[in-house]
Structures are given as C-alpha cells and as structure tokens.
Amino acid sequence: MPTKPIIILSQPQLGENIGACARVMCNFGLEELRIIAPRDGWPNPKANDMAKSARYILDQATIYENLPAALTDIQSLYATTTRPRDMVKQVVTPKEMIKAVHEQQADIKVAILFGPERTGLTNDDIILADNILTIPVSDQYNSLNLAQAVAICAYEYFTYDKHHLTNELTFRKSEPATKQDVHYMIKQLEEALDKTNFFQVPEKKEKMMQNIGNIFTRTPLSQQDVRTLQGMLRALAEK
Amino acid sequence: MPTKPIIILSQPQLGENIGACARVMCNFGLEELRIIAPRDGWPNPKANDMAKSARYILDQATIYENLPAALTDIQSLYATTTRPRDMVKQVVTPKEMIKAVHEQQADIKVAILFGPERTGLTNDDIILADNILTIPVSDQYNSLNLAQAVAICAYEYFTYDKHHLTNELTFRKSEPATKQDVHYMIKQLEEALDKTNFFQVPEKKEKMMQNIGNIFTRTPLSQQDVRTLQGMLRALAEK
C-alpha cells in the first residue's frame, strides 16, 4: 500500500469548505487533515455540519500556527496553484502526482497543500514544495472551489488502478442468459411468426430472421429477461 | 469535438449545491444544465451566490416538471447512483463514460442524471438510462456531495487526453541551464574547494567530486540558478 497523502489547508476561510474537504477525503479513502490558522478558529460548527459522517476526520485534524510547523515530518510536498509562478518547479497534474505517490517508497510522507479560498498560496508557501500541482481547468473560469480541488486529488488517489472495477453488467438476481436460451427463444419467435402472415415473401424470411435474431443478441440478456420475452411471446401468440 | 454532456439535476434540494454544480461545470468546460422540480423554486439566490462567475450557466438553465420532459432530445443517458440496483444495466465509471462519449458519434446528445441529495435517483428514473454511472468511493463513506459528484464527471470530461499537458518545468524567466554551464560551475566549485582543506585525503577527492557533481545534476537547474550558485561560490571563496 502506498502512503496516503495528507491534506493540508493553509488559512482556510469558510468552515463549510473545511467540512466539505473532510467529507470528500473520507469518500475517497484519505484520513489525515492538517489545518494552518483557520480564519474562524477551531473547532468550527459549520465545518462539523458539512462533514456529516466524516466528522471524525475533523476531530482528529491537527491545527498549526504556520506552514513550517505543519511540515515537521513531511518528506514530499505538492503545492496546489493554478496561477503561473516565476519559479523553477516541476508542475504536475493530479494524475501524475498520484502515479508518483504510488511509485515512490511506501514510507515517504506526502502532503498536498491548499491555500486560502480568496488568495491561494503565497510564493513563500510554494518555495517549500517539491512540486507545483495544477488541476487542469477551463480558461473560461479557472478558480476551483477549495473542497472541489481536494475532491479531485482525493478521487485520483482512490481511483488509481480502480477505473475498471465496476465494468460489469449487474445481473444481480439472474445469471446472464446462455446462447442456447437465446437461440430457443428466437426459434420460438420464428414459429409464432410462421403462424401469422409476417413472412409474406418466403425467400426474404431467412434474412429477416437474421435481422430479428441480431436485435436480441445485440444486447446482453439475463435468463430472467429471456423468460420474460418468452412469456410475452406466448401471450401474444395465444391471442 | 465530442458532444459536451448535459448535466441534469433531478429534484435538487439545496440552492448551494445547484450553484456549486454550475461553478464546477464551468471550471471543467461544461455548459448546459437542466433542473427538474428544484425543491426551493427557481431562480434560487443561494444558487446564484455559490455559482460566482458561472452564474450565466444558471441563467441559461432550463427547468422541467419531470424527468421525461427533460429528455425530449437526449439520446444517451447515464444515471448516477452508488447503490446496487436489481436491474440489468451496464455499470460504468466516470472514466469509462467519458471515453464512450469521446468515441461515439459527435452529434449524439448525452446527459448525466443526478438524483436529489437525500435519496438519490429512484428505480423509475434509472430505467430510462442506458447506463448506470458509479463513481468509485470508499466503503467507509459512500455518499458523495451532489456538487462533488458533478465535479468528478466534469473533471473526467475536461481532462480526457489532457493529463500530461502541464508536465513541464516552469523556467519562466530563464532557460534551462546547459550541461556545459553546470560543468563549469562544478569545476569552479572544485577549484574553490582545492584552496581549502576540504579534500584532506587526496585519493578520495575524485569520488567526492563525483558525489558533489551529482548533487547539482540530479535537479534541473535554470541558467539563472547556475549564475546564483556561482555568485554564492565566489562570495564564499573570497571571504
């Protein structure tokens, strides 16, 4: 397991944002929050309200007077900013940061630093960082809400190598139909149609049945789906 | 250009969340918002406050009484839910959804549907969707804030094929140093050290200089960095 990045909020202004950060950290498997000089003091009831079930992250959060005090054990620091800086620093995206976190030694302590809502990080803050983290945003409006910026970083952390886990059909109560099930259903349909005047031109029947068969094989069907279709077919044929 | 997914909020409760959705849509290049039966009516001052510079997305948003009315022109619908459903539907992650959006015909209208904060989408809502969209979240706390869920989808849309654009050093005011610059600087350092008693054991000097050289070549340096280091060195040598 790679180290979990620590989230550091420098001088956050709104309790709602601090609480929303805690909630989304919890949603995406992060735990440790450090807060430097929160404007409205600490604890903050608005933060607690917004955190909902992630309240424990706020209860465990540690508060510092200044940035160096929050960094005593941090070995790798990413500073988030969208603005160009006249500084020679590697600029990485959230995805690149998380890849680096997964590839580095597992015991290196990593933190991601976020500035105050209105002004962002100062150059003095950024000097201490190994890398600048920039979330790609539209030129139209490049100012991300603080908790949204934390959300993107936490999401990239949590979903690293998880992007295909849910890629499966949910056939919860029924297994996928076998091809034989589907074949018999199509045969049953053909027999029912044979008893009508559906196939008016006999030489076109084969091609028509191919097309009809493909309608039912194009979409994955469960065993229950096939039983339902067969039931409908019987009902219609008997009418 | 692929189609831009339309965001549909079904019966959203909090104006703050609607506004935060609009802001993050704008941050990540989405524009069209549809809202079904917002609990507190429309327009909503709290939504406007939270949207900040994305207010125009709220002004252009269209309001509907029910879900079918909002879908008159939608050809591909993703329904977001974290809960398991007893339905046979393809479940995709945000990344898979956005890949599909980029790969489909550019003129197909796609929408992503989000349910009310407290209860999420109903099964009746979900039946209309082609796919279930599930954002991977921690078992610890799987309830994402509405605007955070929109943020993740919009972020995946915007950053599709953008994850390496910013991967460059920002040497804004100065070019990267040439290897010759760095070589001369190291030589200058060696000469300065020769005049001190730093190399006490002559046979160890070569190895020591290799290590020192590697300190300065391990990190990318700008031309200005090299001039600064040389200036420091001269100042120290003259002292």
Tab-separated table of C-alpha atoms in Angstrom:
chain	number	residue	atom	x	y	z
A	1	MET	CA	0.000	0.000	0.000
A	2	PRO	CA	1.324	3.436	-0.896
A	3	THR	CA	1.348	6.226	1.650
A	4	LYS	CA	-1.930	8.154	1.891
A	5	PRO	CA	-1.366	11.806	1.081
A	6	ILE	CA	-2.004	14.160	3.994
A	7	ILE	CA	-4.224	17.142	3.154
A	8	ILE	CA	-3.001	20.496	4.495
A	9	LEU	CA	-5.320	23.509	4.329
A	10	SER	CA	-3.468	26.789	4.792
A	11	GLN	CA	-5.589	29.537	6.392
A	12	PRO	CA	-8.954	28.280	5.162
A	13	GLN	CA	-11.711	30.879	5.497
A	14	LEU	CA	-15.049	29.050	5.399
A	15	GLY	CA	-15.975	26.309	7.827
A	16	GLU	CA	-18.289	24.858	5.148
A	17	ASN	CA	-15.308	24.298	2.889
A	18	ILE	CA	-13.255	22.648	5.633
A	19	GLY	CA	-16.164	20.299	6.364
A	20	ALA	CA	-16.700	19.522	2.683
A	21	CYS	CA	-12.985	18.707	2.385
A	22	ALA	CA	-13.246	16.248	5.278
A	23	ARG	CA	-16.308	14.577	3.747
A	24	VAL	CA	-14.738	14.084	0.349
A	25	MET	CA	-11.458	12.900	1.884
A	26	CYS	CA	-13.465	10.199	3.638
A	27	ASN	CA	-15.374	9.379	0.410
A	28	PHE	CA	-12.064	8.698	-1.291
A	29	GLY	CA	-10.123	6.989	1.470
A	30	LEU	CA	-7.968	9.810	2.847
A	31	GLU	CA	-7.771	10.393	6.598
A	32	GLU	CA	-5.238	12.892	7.818
A	33	LEU	CA	-6.115	16.585	7.731
A	34	ARG	CA	-3.868	19.395	8.958
A	35	ILE	CA	-5.140	22.960	9.200
A	36	ILE	CA	-2.981	26.057	9.446
A	37	ALA	CA	-4.502	29.108	11.190
A	38	PRO	CA	-8.176	28.641	10.247
A	39	ARG	CA	-9.715	32.128	9.979
A	40	ASP	CA	-12.713	31.443	12.184
A	41	GLY	CA	-10.912	29.459	14.879
A	42	TRP	CA	-11.238	25.810	15.806
A	43	PRO	CA	-13.374	23.759	16.253
A	44	ASN	CA	-15.828	25.190	13.733
A	45	PRO	CA	-19.534	24.159	13.927
A	46	LYS	CA	-20.134	24.861	10.217
A	47	ALA	CA	-17.279	22.528	9.335
A	48	ASN	CA	-18.776	19.835	11.547
A	49	ASP	CA	-22.205	20.208	9.876
A	50	MET	CA	-20.793	19.855	6.373
A	51	ALA	CA	-18.559	16.900	7.212
A	52	LYS	CA	-21.563	14.680	8.070
A	53	SER	CA	-20.268	11.137	8.665
A	54	ALA	CA	-16.686	12.322	8.141
A	55	ARG	CA	-16.821	14.368	11.340
A	56	TYR	CA	-14.133	12.105	12.870
A	57	ILE	CA	-11.630	13.455	10.338
A	58	LEU	CA	-12.201	16.940	11.762
A	59	ASP	CA	-11.970	15.643	15.337
A	60	GLN	CA	-8.584	14.103	14.533
A	61	ALA	CA	-7.331	17.081	12.493
A	62	THR	CA	-4.296	18.894	13.858
A	63	ILE	CA	-4.048	22.694	13.933
A	64	TYR	CA	-0.830	24.666	13.339
A	65	GLU	CA	0.181	28.300	13.569
A	66	ASN	CA	2.227	28.356	10.399
A	67	LEU	CA	3.275	26.210	7.452
A	68	PRO	CA	6.739	25.084	8.646
A	69	ALA	CA	5.176	23.830	11.891
A	70	ALA	CA	2.819	21.633	9.840
A	71	LEU	CA	5.684	20.134	7.853
A	72	THR	CA	7.910	18.648	10.573
A	73	ASP	CA	7.544	15.108	9.207
A	74	ILE	CA	6.573	15.768	5.560
A	75	GLN	CA	9.127	14.495	3.044
A	76	SER	CA	7.335	15.264	-0.201
A	77	LEU	CA	5.151	18.330	-0.633
A	78	TYR	CA	2.836	19.274	-3.512
A	79	ALA	CA	1.548	22.866	-3.574
A	80	THR	CA	-1.693	23.414	-5.489
A	81	THR	CA	-1.972	26.541	-7.577
A	82	THR	CA	-3.497	27.440	-10.912
A	83	ARG	CA	-1.564	30.639	-11.421
A	84	PRO	CA	1.719	30.765	-13.285
A	85	ARG	CA	4.612	31.392	-10.929
A	86	ASP	CA	8.013	32.758	-11.675
A	87	MET	CA	9.575	29.770	-10.082
A	88	VAL	CA	11.524	26.825	-11.376
A	89	LYS	CA	9.420	23.929	-10.165
A	90	GLN	CA	8.092	20.789	-11.716
A	91	VAL	CA	4.403	21.244	-12.498
A	92	VAL	CA	2.316	18.074	-12.330
A	93	THR	CA	-1.329	17.158	-12.773
A	94	PRO	CA	-3.253	15.284	-10.064
A	95	LYS	CA	-2.905	12.094	-12.086
A	96	GLU	CA	0.858	12.472	-12.354
A	97	MET	CA	1.135	13.259	-8.653
A	98	ILE	CA	-0.785	10.157	-7.651
A	99	LYS	CA	1.256	7.994	-10.006
A	100	ALA	CA	4.432	9.343	-8.362
A	101	VAL	CA	2.976	8.684	-4.894
A	102	HIS	CA	2.261	5.084	-5.870
A	103	GLU	CA	5.715	4.611	-7.345
A	104	GLN	CA	7.767	6.133	-4.548
A	105	GLN	CA	8.954	4.359	-1.381
A	106	ALA	CA	5.879	3.464	0.633
A	107	ASP	CA	7.130	5.087	3.846
A	108	ILE	CA	7.732	8.584	2.468
A	109	LYS	CA	5.264	11.055	3.967
A	110	VAL	CA	3.482	13.052	1.283
A	111	ALA	CA	1.279	16.101	1.741
A	112	ILE	CA	-0.815	18.193	-0.612
A	113	LEU	CA	-1.057	21.852	0.331
A	114	PHE	CA	-4.052	24.089	-0.481
A	115	GLY	CA	-4.149	27.859	0.040
A	116	PRO	CA	-6.900	30.154	1.355
A	117	GLU	CA	-10.049	30.410	-0.790
A	118	ARG	CA	-9.629	34.020	-1.836
A	119	THR	CA	-5.925	34.352	-2.443
A	120	GLY	CA	-4.419	30.892	-2.822
A	121	LEU	CA	-0.893	30.046	-1.728
A	122	THR	CA	1.829	32.678	-1.460
A	123	ASN	CA	5.186	32.317	-3.157
A	124	ASP	CA	6.754	31.778	0.272
A	125	ASP	CA	4.467	28.786	0.800
A	126	ILE	CA	5.272	27.367	-2.607
A	127	ILE	CA	9.050	27.592	-2.181
A	128	LEU	CA	8.847	24.775	0.365
A	129	ALA	CA	7.132	22.433	-2.096
A	130	ASP	CA	8.891	19.884	-4.266
A	131	ASN	CA	6.290	20.238	-6.981
A	132	ILE	CA	3.512	22.512	-8.093
A	133	LEU	CA	0.226	20.682	-8.531
A	134	THR	CA	-2.070	22.192	-11.132
A	135	ILE	CA	-5.517	20.807	-11.789
A	136	PRO	CA	-6.318	21.313	-15.480
A	137	VAL	CA	-9.245	23.771	-15.706
A	138	SER	CA	-11.031	25.737	-18.383
A	139	ASP	CA	-9.741	29.194	-19.361
A	140	GLN	CA	-13.357	30.298	-19.020
A	141	TYR	CA	-13.204	30.101	-15.210
A	142	ASN	CA	-10.108	28.725	-13.579
A	143	SER	CA	-10.976	29.199	-9.914
A	144	LEU	CA	-11.946	25.887	-8.333
A	145	ASN	CA	-13.770	25.763	-5.011
A	146	LEU	CA	-11.372	24.580	-2.273
A	147	ALA	CA	-13.298	21.400	-1.493
A	148	GLN	CA	-13.637	20.626	-5.204
A	149	ALA	CA	-9.849	20.843	-5.584
A	150	VAL	CA	-9.399	18.478	-2.645
A	151	ALA	CA	-12.062	16.212	-4.189
A	152	ILE	CA	-10.168	15.891	-7.469
A	153	CYS	CA	-6.919	14.998	-5.698
A	154	ALA	CA	-8.605	12.500	-3.378
A	155	TYR	CA	-10.529	10.981	-6.303
A	156	GLU	CA	-7.324	10.477	-8.281
A	157	TYR	CA	-5.742	8.864	-5.221
A	158	PHE	CA	-8.647	6.499	-4.654
A	159	THR	CA	-9.274	5.518	-8.263
A	160	TYR	CA	-5.659	4.868	-9.207
A	161	ASP	CA	-5.903	1.392	-10.821
A	162	LYS	CA	-9.662	1.230	-9.988
A	163	HIS	CA	-11.091	2.588	-13.218
A	164	HIS	CA	-12.360	-0.710	-14.491
A	165	LEU	CA	-13.533	-2.462	-11.350
A	166	THR	CA	-17.198	-1.711	-11.879
A	167	ASN	CA	-17.224	-2.505	-15.557
A	168	GLU	CA	-19.618	-5.386	-15.420
A	169	LEU	CA	-23.271	-5.888	-16.041
A	170	THR	CA	-25.292	-6.139	-12.865
A	171	PHE	CA	-27.289	-9.333	-13.341
A	172	ARG	CA	-27.980	-9.385	-9.644
A	173	LYS	CA	-30.900	-11.736	-9.266
A	174	SER	CA	-30.420	-13.603	-12.517
A	175	GLU	CA	-27.485	-15.070	-14.408
A	176	PRO	CA	-26.696	-13.929	-17.943
A	177	ALA	CA	-28.703	-15.960	-20.441
A	178	THR	CA	-26.875	-18.732	-22.265
A	179	LYS	CA	-26.645	-18.526	-26.019
A	180	GLN	CA	-28.805	-21.657	-26.160
A	181	ASP	CA	-31.565	-19.909	-24.172
A	182	VAL	CA	-31.475	-17.051	-26.635
A	183	HIS	CA	-31.418	-19.433	-29.606
A	184	TYR	CA	-34.534	-21.282	-28.388
A	185	MET	CA	-36.306	-18.014	-27.737
A	186	ILE	CA	-35.592	-16.859	-31.278
A	187	LYS	CA	-36.797	-20.212	-32.634
A	188	GLN	CA	-39.969	-19.884	-30.604
A	189	LEU	CA	-40.472	-16.409	-32.034
A	190	GLU	CA	-39.941	-17.720	-35.563
A	191	GLU	CA	-42.517	-20.480	-35.054
A	192	ALA	CA	-45.028	-17.975	-33.731
A	193	LEU	CA	-44.409	-15.688	-36.694
A	194	ASP	CA	-44.743	-18.624	-39.100
A	195	LYS	CA	-48.338	-18.967	-37.958
A	196	THR	CA	-49.063	-15.382	-38.981
A	197	ASN	CA	-48.667	-13.681	-42.340
A	198	PHE	CA	-45.497	-11.924	-41.195
A	199	PHE	CA	-43.241	-13.666	-43.742
A	200	GLN	CA	-45.130	-12.673	-46.849
A	201	VAL	CA	-42.194	-13.280	-49.217
A	202	PRO	CA	-40.703	-16.725	-48.396
A	203	GLU	CA	-37.283	-16.012	-49.963
A	204	LYS	CA	-36.840	-12.995	-47.645
A	205	LYS	CA	-37.558	-14.977	-44.490
A	206	GLU	CA	-34.009	-16.113	-43.781
A	207	LYS	CA	-32.606	-12.600	-43.967
A	208	MET	CA	-35.464	-11.220	-41.876
A	209	MET	CA	-34.868	-13.815	-39.156
A	210	GLN	CA	-31.164	-12.959	-39.123
A	211	ASN	CA	-32.033	-9.331	-38.513
A	212	ILE	CA	-34.537	-10.239	-35.816
A	213	GLY	CA	-32.053	-12.570	-34.152
A	214	ASN	CA	-29.477	-9.805	-34.092
A	215	ILE	CA	-31.879	-7.482	-32.297
A	216	PHE	CA	-31.917	-9.947	-29.400
A	217	THR	CA	-28.232	-10.808	-29.392
A	218	ARG	CA	-27.009	-7.228	-29.666
A	219	THR	CA	-27.940	-6.514	-26.030
A	220	PRO	CA	-26.842	-8.703	-23.153
A	221	LEU	CA	-29.874	-10.529	-21.737
A	222	SER	CA	-30.304	-12.240	-18.392
A	223	GLN	CA	-32.033	-15.602	-18.015
A	224	GLN	CA	-34.941	-13.721	-16.473
A	225	ASP	CA	-35.084	-11.376	-19.498
A	226	VAL	CA	-35.373	-14.403	-21.785
A	227	ARG	CA	-38.137	-15.917	-19.672
A	228	THR	CA	-39.967	-12.582	-19.752
A	229	LEU	CA	-39.660	-12.308	-23.539
A	230	GLN	CA	-40.859	-15.890	-23.959
A	231	GLY	CA	-43.844	-15.193	-21.717
A	232	MET	CA	-44.740	-12.132	-23.772
A	233	LEU	CA	-44.398	-14.138	-26.956
A	234	ARG	CA	-46.652	-16.934	-25.700
A	235	ALA	CA	-49.260	-14.419	-24.614
A	236	LEU	CA	-49.209	-12.682	-27.988
A	237	ALA	CA	-49.285	-15.976	-29.935
A	238	GLU	CA	-52.271	-17.244	-27.976
A	239	LYS	CA	-54.269	-14.083	-28.507
B	1	MET	CA	-15.028	17.790	-30.788
B	2	PRO	CA	-17.174	15.294	-28.897
B	3	THR	CA	-20.561	16.320	-27.596
B	4	LYS	CA	-20.499	18.020	-24.196
B	5	PRO	CA	-22.532	16.037	-21.689
B	6	ILE	CA	-25.596	17.873	-20.389
B	7	ILE	CA	-25.959	17.824	-16.598
B	8	ILE	CA	-29.474	17.063	-15.314
B	9	LEU	CA	-30.255	17.547	-11.620
B	10	SER	CA	-33.430	15.778	-10.552
B	11	GLN	CA	-35.245	17.498	-7.659
B	12	PRO	CA	-32.176	19.095	-6.087
B	13	GLN	CA	-32.803	20.337	-2.556
B	14	LEU	CA	-30.115	22.900	-1.716
B	15	GLY	CA	-29.519	26.027	-3.786
B	16	GLU	CA	-25.892	25.970	-2.624
B	17	ASN	CA	-25.407	22.607	-4.297
B	18	ILE	CA	-27.013	23.755	-7.561
B	19	GLY	CA	-24.721	26.791	-7.606
B	20	ALA	CA	-21.649	24.703	-6.810
B	21	CYS	CA	-22.593	22.368	-9.682
B	22	ALA	CA	-22.754	25.320	-12.088
B	23	ARG	CA	-19.376	26.627	-10.916
B	24	VAL	CA	-17.586	23.328	-11.336
B	25	MET	CA	-19.272	22.695	-14.707
B	26	CYS	CA	-17.793	25.990	-15.864
B	27	ASN	CA	-14.379	25.107	-14.358
B	28	PHE	CA	-14.337	21.983	-16.470
B	29	GLY	CA	-15.868	23.244	-19.699
B	30	LEU	CA	-19.478	22.060	-19.430
B	31	GLU	CA	-22.322	24.471	-20.148
B	32	GLU	CA	-25.796	23.027	-20.289
B	33	LEU	CA	-27.695	22.468	-17.049
B	34	ARG	CA	-31.242	21.129	-16.777
B	35	ILE	CA	-33.077	21.096	-13.460
B	36	ILE	CA	-36.149	19.019	-12.658
B	37	ALA	CA	-38.507	20.374	-9.980
B	38	PRO	CA	-35.992	22.146	-7.703
B	39	ARG	CA	-37.324	21.928	-4.149
B	40	ASP	CA	-36.973	25.625	-3.328
B	41	GLY	CA	-38.235	27.005	-6.657
B	42	TRP	CA	-36.372	28.901	-9.320
B	43	PRO	CA	-34.431	31.174	-9.565
B	44	ASN	CA	-32.634	30.489	-6.294
B	45	PRO	CA	-30.489	33.261	-4.730
B	46	LYS	CA	-28.295	30.779	-2.832
B	47	ALA	CA	-27.522	29.009	-6.094
B	48	ASN	CA	-26.567	32.308	-7.691
B	49	ASP	CA	-24.221	33.168	-4.797
B	50	MET	CA	-22.401	29.835	-4.976
B	51	ALA	CA	-22.059	29.880	-8.762
B	52	LYS	CA	-19.866	33.017	-8.690
B	53	SER	CA	-18.589	33.642	-12.222
B	54	ALA	CA	-20.582	30.666	-13.513
B	55	ARG	CA	-23.838	32.483	-12.816
B	56	TYR	CA	-24.577	32.526	-16.564
B	57	ILE	CA	-24.935	28.739	-16.506
B	58	LEU	CA	-27.789	29.132	-14.023
B	59	ASP	CA	-29.356	31.928	-16.087
B	60	GLN	CA	-29.367	29.641	-19.124
B	61	ALA	CA	-30.503	26.536	-17.215
B	62	THR	CA	-33.850	25.075	-18.205
B	63	ILE	CA	-36.409	23.892	-15.643
B	64	TYR	CA	-38.697	20.865	-16.103
B	65	GLU	CA	-41.567	19.350	-14.190
B	66	ASN	CA	-40.497	15.760	-14.589
B	67	LEU	CA	-37.743	13.581	-15.996
B	68	PRO	CA	-39.322	12.560	-19.341
B	69	ALA	CA	-39.892	16.264	-20.131
B	70	ALA	CA	-36.171	16.908	-19.662
B	71	LEU	CA	-35.220	14.075	-22.025
B	72	THR	CA	-37.010	15.044	-25.254
B	73	ASP	CA	-33.728	15.307	-27.203
B	74	ILE	CA	-31.401	13.099	-25.107
B	75	GLN	CA	-30.123	10.035	-26.965
B	76	SER	CA	-27.742	8.630	-24.390
B	77	LEU	CA	-28.435	8.822	-20.658
B	78	TYR	CA	-26.179	7.945	-17.728
B	79	ALA	CA	-27.837	7.693	-14.294
B	80	THR	CA	-25.525	8.221	-11.305
B	81	THR	CA	-26.033	6.004	-8.315
B	82	THR	CA	-23.800	4.324	-5.773
B	83	ARG	CA	-26.345	1.829	-4.558
B	84	PRO	CA	-26.689	-1.641	-6.020
B	85	ARG	CA	-29.843	-1.960	-8.081
B	86	ASP	CA	-31.706	-5.054	-9.036
B	87	MET	CA	-31.544	-4.060	-12.652
B	88	VAL	CA	-29.719	-5.384	-15.634
B	89	LYS	CA	-27.761	-2.347	-16.738
B	90	GLN	CA	-24.207	-1.723	-17.746
B	91	VAL	CA	-22.377	-0.063	-14.846
B	92	VAL	CA	-19.560	2.280	-15.845
B	93	THR	CA	-17.095	4.532	-14.070
B	94	PRO	CA	-16.794	8.236	-14.945
B	95	LYS	CA	-13.645	7.483	-16.920
B	96	GLU	CA	-15.370	4.788	-18.954
B	97	MET	CA	-18.351	7.044	-19.584
B	98	ILE	CA	-16.190	9.873	-20.879
B	99	LYS	CA	-14.224	7.506	-23.086
B	100	ALA	CA	-17.515	6.278	-24.585
B	101	VAL	CA	-18.667	9.881	-25.084
B	102	HIS	CA	-15.469	10.656	-26.969
B	103	GLU	CA	-15.752	7.542	-29.090
B	104	GLN	CA	-19.391	7.823	-30.065
B	105	GLN	CA	-20.834	9.840	-32.960
B	106	ALA	CA	-20.195	13.505	-32.210
B	107	ASP	CA	-23.803	14.568	-32.706
B	108	ILE	CA	-25.409	12.193	-30.191
B	109	LYS	CA	-26.824	14.130	-27.245
B	110	VAL	CA	-25.589	12.758	-23.936
B	111	ALA	CA	-26.838	13.620	-20.465
B	112	ILE	CA	-25.730	12.664	-16.965
B	113	LEU	CA	-28.534	12.452	-14.428
B	114	PHE	CA	-28.104	13.123	-10.696
B	115	GLY	CA	-30.760	12.492	-8.061
B	116	PRO	CA	-31.836	14.516	-5.007
B	117	GLU	CA	-29.256	14.900	-2.225
B	118	ARG	CA	-31.015	12.848	0.403
B	119	THR	CA	-32.496	9.970	-1.543
B	120	GLY	CA	-30.744	9.733	-4.894
B	121	LEU	CA	-32.464	8.517	-8.061
B	122	THR	CA	-35.494	6.235	-7.960
B	123	ASN	CA	-35.660	2.986	-9.895
B	124	ASP	CA	-38.195	4.614	-12.223
B	125	ASP	CA	-35.639	7.306	-13.080
B	126	ILE	CA	-32.936	4.736	-13.662
B	127	ILE	CA	-34.993	2.595	-16.026
B	128	LEU	CA	-34.750	5.349	-18.640
B	129	ALA	CA	-30.962	5.342	-18.556
B	130	ASP	CA	-28.739	3.396	-20.942
B	131	ASN	CA	-26.094	3.001	-18.278
B	132	ILE	CA	-25.590	3.307	-14.558
B	133	LEU	CA	-22.715	5.587	-13.671
B	134	THR	CA	-20.987	4.737	-10.406
B	135	ILE	CA	-18.181	6.847	-9.037
B	136	PRO	CA	-15.804	4.540	-7.158
B	137	VAL	CA	-15.916	5.539	-3.464
B	138	SER	CA	-14.665	4.173	-0.180
B	139	ASP	CA	-16.776	1.673	1.751
B	140	GLN	CA	-16.103	3.887	4.764
B	141	TYR	CA	-18.471	6.592	3.498
B	142	ASN	CA	-20.018	6.196	0.079
B	143	SER	CA	-22.278	9.262	-0.028
B	144	LEU	CA	-20.751	11.950	-2.240
B	145	ASN	CA	-21.990	15.522	-2.073
B	146	LEU	CA	-24.044	16.321	-5.207
B	147	ALA	CA	-21.681	19.007	-6.479
B	148	GLN	CA	-18.682	16.763	-5.806
B	149	ALA	CA	-20.241	14.036	-7.942
B	150	VAL	CA	-20.826	16.544	-10.751
B	151	ALA	CA	-17.243	17.760	-10.274
B	152	ILE	CA	-15.778	14.299	-10.802
B	153	CYS	CA	-17.772	13.773	-14.021
B	154	ALA	CA	-16.931	17.222	-15.382
B	155	TYR	CA	-13.265	16.754	-14.448
B	156	GLU	CA	-13.101	13.449	-16.307
B	157	TYR	CA	-14.719	15.114	-19.314
B	158	PHE	CA	-12.312	18.039	-19.326
B	159	THR	CA	-9.116	16.114	-18.650
B	160	TYR	CA	-9.706	13.333	-21.154
B	161	ASP	CA	-6.357	13.326	-23.046
B	162	LYS	CA	-5.142	16.359	-21.015
B	163	HIS	CA	-3.307	14.549	-18.241
B	164	HIS	CA	0.159	15.367	-19.442
B	165	LEU	CA	-0.203	18.879	-20.815
B	166	THR	CA	1.286	20.594	-17.817
B	167	ASN	CA	4.136	18.172	-17.356
B	168	GLU	CA	6.951	20.599	-17.903
B	169	LEU	CA	9.262	22.590	-15.738
B	170	THR	CA	8.323	26.232	-15.500
B	171	PHE	CA	11.579	28.021	-16.317
B	172	ARG	CA	9.643	31.188	-16.987
B	173	LYS	CA	12.207	33.939	-16.866
B	174	SER	CA	15.259	31.795	-17.532
B	175	GLU	CA	16.130	28.946	-19.885
B	176	PRO	CA	17.244	25.572	-18.534
B	177	ALA	CA	20.996	25.590	-17.899
B	178	THR	CA	23.169	23.813	-20.446
B	179	LYS	CA	25.249	20.893	-19.277
B	180	GLN	CA	28.341	22.986	-20.048
B	181	ASP	CA	27.119	25.726	-17.666
B	182	VAL	CA	26.704	23.131	-14.951
B	183	HIS	CA	30.097	21.578	-15.738
B	184	TYR	CA	31.891	24.914	-15.405
B	185	MET	CA	30.085	25.659	-12.194
B	186	ILE	CA	31.183	22.327	-10.729
B	187	LYS	CA	34.759	22.994	-11.875
B	188	GLN	CA	34.655	26.414	-10.242
B	189	LEU	CA	33.434	24.787	-7.048
B	190	GLU	CA	36.251	22.242	-7.197
B	191	GLU	CA	38.866	24.957	-7.620
B	192	ALA	CA	37.454	26.878	-4.687
B	193	LEU	CA	37.476	23.729	-2.538
B	194	ASP	CA	41.070	22.975	-3.602
B	195	LYS	CA	42.104	26.203	-1.911
B	196	THR	CA	40.646	24.972	1.386
B	197	ASN	CA	41.427	21.844	3.385
B	198	PHE	CA	38.187	20.197	2.194
B	199	PHE	CA	39.952	17.362	0.335
B	200	GLN	CA	42.011	16.061	3.210
B	201	VAL	CA	42.608	12.640	1.641
B	202	PRO	CA	43.756	13.173	-1.963
B	203	GLU	CA	42.804	9.684	-3.179
B	204	LYS	CA	39.218	10.296	-2.091
B	205	LYS	CA	38.897	13.561	-3.992
B	206	GLU	CA	37.697	12.095	-7.290
B	207	LYS	CA	34.858	10.143	-5.666
B	208	MET	CA	33.893	13.116	-3.530
B	209	MET	CA	33.716	15.388	-6.564
B	210	GLN	CA	31.556	12.838	-8.370
B	211	ASN	CA	29.110	12.876	-5.481
B	212	ILE	CA	29.121	16.660	-5.328
B	213	GLY	CA	28.604	16.878	-9.093
B	214	ASN	CA	25.628	14.564	-8.844
B	215	ILE	CA	24.009	16.786	-6.231
B	216	PHE	CA	23.870	19.541	-8.835
B	217	THR	CA	22.895	17.417	-11.809
B	218	ARG	CA	20.151	15.497	-10.021
B	219	THR	CA	17.871	18.530	-10.033
B	220	PRO	CA	17.062	20.515	-13.165
B	221	LEU	CA	18.701	23.944	-12.930
B	222	SER	CA	17.939	27.102	-14.886
B	223	GLN	CA	20.669	29.361	-16.237
B	224	GLN	CA	19.722	31.830	-13.537
B	225	ASP	CA	20.097	29.119	-10.876
B	226	VAL	CA	23.636	28.442	-12.091
B	227	ARG	CA	24.532	32.140	-12.033
B	228	THR	CA	23.138	32.370	-8.498
B	229	LEU	CA	25.148	29.349	-7.344
B	230	GLN	CA	28.310	30.757	-8.966
B	231	GLY	CA	27.737	34.088	-7.250
B	232	MET	CA	27.346	32.381	-3.882
B	233	LEU	CA	30.500	30.388	-4.521
B	234	ARG	CA	32.555	33.470	-5.423
B	235	ALA	CA	31.306	35.248	-2.344
B	236	LEU	CA	32.227	32.310	-0.102
B	237	ALA	CA	35.646	31.826	-1.760
B	238	GLU	CA	36.555	35.480	-1.318
B	239	LYS	CA	35.631	35.535	2.337
